[in-house]
Amino acid sequence: MGKSATTSDVHALFHSLRSAYAATANHLKIIDLYIVFAIVTAVIQVAYMAIVGSFPFNSFLSGVLSCVGTAVLAVSLRIQVNKDNKEFKDLPPERAFADFVLCNLVLHLVIMNFLG
Amino acid sequence: MAAPKVAFLLLNLISILPLLVSSFSPDRPTDRRILVVLDDLSLKSSHSLFFSSLKSRGFDLDFKLADDPAIAVKRYGQYMYDGLILLSPSTERFGGSLDVEGVLDFVDSGHDLIVSADANASDLIRNIAAECGVDFDEDPSAVIVDHSSYAVSETEGDHTLIAADDFIQSDVILGNKKIEATVLFKGIGHSLNPANSMVLKALSASPSSYSTNPSSKLSSQPPSLYGTAISLVSVVQARNAARIMISGSLDMFSNRLFRAGVQKSGSLNKYEKSGNEQFITELSKWIFHERGHLKAVNLRHNKVGESEEPSMYRINDDLEFSVEIFEWSGSSWVPHVSKDVQVQFYMMSPYVLKTLSTNGKGLYHTSFKVPDVYGVFQFKVEYQKLGYTSLSLSKQIPVRPFKHNEYERFITTAFPYYGASFSMMAGFFIFSGVYLYNK
């Protein structure tokens, strides 16, 4: 009796989450997909290092940091562009995107240098 | 008229003196002068075979009586002799400036020594021997007696003339011809400290021998020296290559025992001539460095393909190492051939240990790869073989790690990381395009 109650609760939870997510704007969903792609790549690299060992440690750091840095910049773009966010109400979304591009340029410059 | 002529002649002679002084040097071990200290000048004739064998090998013997006040091995800080033979077992004090300390300084400076004790040896000789690592029996009247390994003879019935054939197994020390006949010995025995690694028994007594006074009754206590622990003749090779021979019998060197026939009791073999002459002659050749004196020159190392010695190696380099070893043959340096010289590449412990191969002309060489560890290494050659002078060479060389541009340009194990970084860049471009043009 309790078990079926909890499983139905979990189902109800997932259902409400999914329907709420479906309501978000399209451009935010694109950013979310991009973030998931970056994190998955980072996890794959960490698993590879756990198997093979950390020999060119600088290359490992560079690869992981590129993924993590990309994810962080995408998250900050999403925060600034989200219309429901009252803190950034007065910030034009073009300005946010320009900041995003410049920061990405700096990130990739550093990554290329550190990659060896 | 004669006086100015004599004065002129003297002046000429004095000018040759510096030449005489510089004619012997440690680098040219030929023409060596030996001081022979005797306590009885009749030894010159009774031991003439031994002395003439030394003279025939080019040594200059200087005979002096033990209490001669003119005895001196050192003058103005320079040693006047290259070897010392003390055949004066009963002398309490040497005349002149020689004493125990003087003899030990002589040996410490790299020169060779032959000491012979005998029955009733004096404290002086016992002290010299004790400082060299050999302990004679404390009882001054004790001699070696052996009731089952004595020399059969009509005259000596108390078994103090013993026949010994327990030689040290070394072709360097005793020559490559085996000593067939037994050696006659009559005198006192000594023991060696087992912790001393530089002193060796050249001639041991048989298990049935013991040290006692033959004219007195045996005491109830067992003798302090007995069995194979007794050494009749010992040799010492010091770390500075000085060689010392200590014998317990002066008669062993005499013409009488050189020429005597010998038959060991209990054995059917009867030898026309005892082994004394061969044993003493071969041993004196080793003592005076005519055999077994090694020198190593030209320790060289270089990278494979180059000929200059670099000042530093890198890890995983290939290098070649070579050294030349020569042995003094009595008149010249001849190449030393052996299969067991090894080199170590050492930093706190040997990372590489390789046996060197020889080309038969004294050149030993090998090649190996520098280990994957960086630091300051040494090439070490430590060669210690029974009867040979020990070689201890080392040469320091630093080893550095890879410079940052000596790695491969693209490391294969890092390809996933390269791929991830570039995919991030591509993802960024694609994302920007999609985001901007999304309706």
Tab-separated table of C-alpha atoms in Angstrom, chain A residues 26-27 30-31 34 37-38 41 45 48-49 55-56 59-60 63 66-67 70 77 81 97 100-101 104 108 111-112 115-116, chain B residues 407-418 420-429 431-436 438-439:
chain	number	residue	atom	x	y	z
A	26	ASN	CA	12.999	27.363	-26.767
A	27	HIS	CA	16.228	29.326	-26.608
A	30	ILE	CA	18.994	25.027	-26.598
A	31	ILE	CA	21.349	26.365	-23.925
A	34	TYR	CA	24.664	22.644	-24.885
A	37	PHE	CA	26.875	18.097	-24.031
A	38	ALA	CA	29.783	19.855	-22.212
A	41	THR	CA	32.300	15.256	-22.492
A	45	GLN	CA	37.493	12.499	-20.053
A	48	TYR	CA	39.446	7.910	-19.491
A	49	MET	CA	42.013	9.378	-17.107
A	55	PHE	CA	50.413	11.044	-17.942
A	56	PRO	CA	50.169	14.330	-19.850
A	59	SER	CA	46.441	17.935	-21.511
A	60	PHE	CA	43.963	16.310	-19.145
A	63	GLY	CA	40.455	19.145	-21.829
A	66	SER	CA	37.509	23.484	-21.566
A	67	CYS	CA	34.378	21.433	-20.913
A	70	THR	CA	32.123	26.070	-21.509
A	77	LEU	CA	24.353	33.135	-20.381
A	81	VAL	CA	18.907	35.773	-20.815
A	97	PHE	CA	25.450	37.062	-25.733
A	100	PHE	CA	29.423	35.071	-23.705
A	101	VAL	CA	31.300	35.136	-27.032
A	104	ASN	CA	34.582	31.896	-24.835
A	108	HIS	CA	39.697	28.738	-25.901
A	111	ILE	CA	42.951	26.006	-23.473
A	112	MET	CA	44.958	25.884	-26.707
A	115	LEU	CA	46.950	21.728	-24.221
A	116	GLY	CA	50.613	21.196	-25.166
B	407	TYR	CA	58.791	15.043	-25.877
B	408	GLU	CA	56.847	13.807	-28.945
B	409	ARG	CA	54.928	16.687	-30.467
B	410	PHE	CA	51.556	15.016	-30.142
B	411	ILE	CA	51.241	12.478	-27.360
B	412	THR	CA	49.012	9.570	-28.351
B	413	THR	CA	47.539	9.042	-24.912
B	414	ALA	CA	46.356	12.655	-24.890
B	415	PHE	CA	44.323	12.408	-28.112
B	416	PRO	CA	40.956	12.218	-26.272
B	417	TYR	CA	41.803	15.500	-24.524
B	418	TYR	CA	42.781	17.139	-27.806
B	420	ALA	CA	37.457	17.125	-26.377
B	421	SER	CA	38.958	20.637	-26.569
B	422	PHE	CA	38.370	20.891	-30.316
B	423	SER	CA	34.858	19.509	-30.003
B	424	MET	CA	34.144	22.199	-27.415
B	425	MET	CA	35.278	24.847	-29.893
B	426	ALA	CA	33.119	23.343	-32.653
B	427	GLY	CA	30.206	23.049	-30.235
B	428	PHE	CA	30.556	26.716	-29.350
B	429	PHE	CA	30.354	27.754	-33.006
B	431	PHE	CA	25.575	26.628	-30.598
B	432	SER	CA	26.056	30.317	-31.420
B	433	GLY	CA	24.684	29.782	-34.910
B	434	VAL	CA	21.661	27.842	-33.683
B	435	TYR	CA	20.960	30.246	-30.828
B	436	LEU	CA	21.135	33.389	-32.907
B	438	ASN	CA	16.482	30.312	-33.824
B	439	LYS	CA	13.033	31.771	-34.529
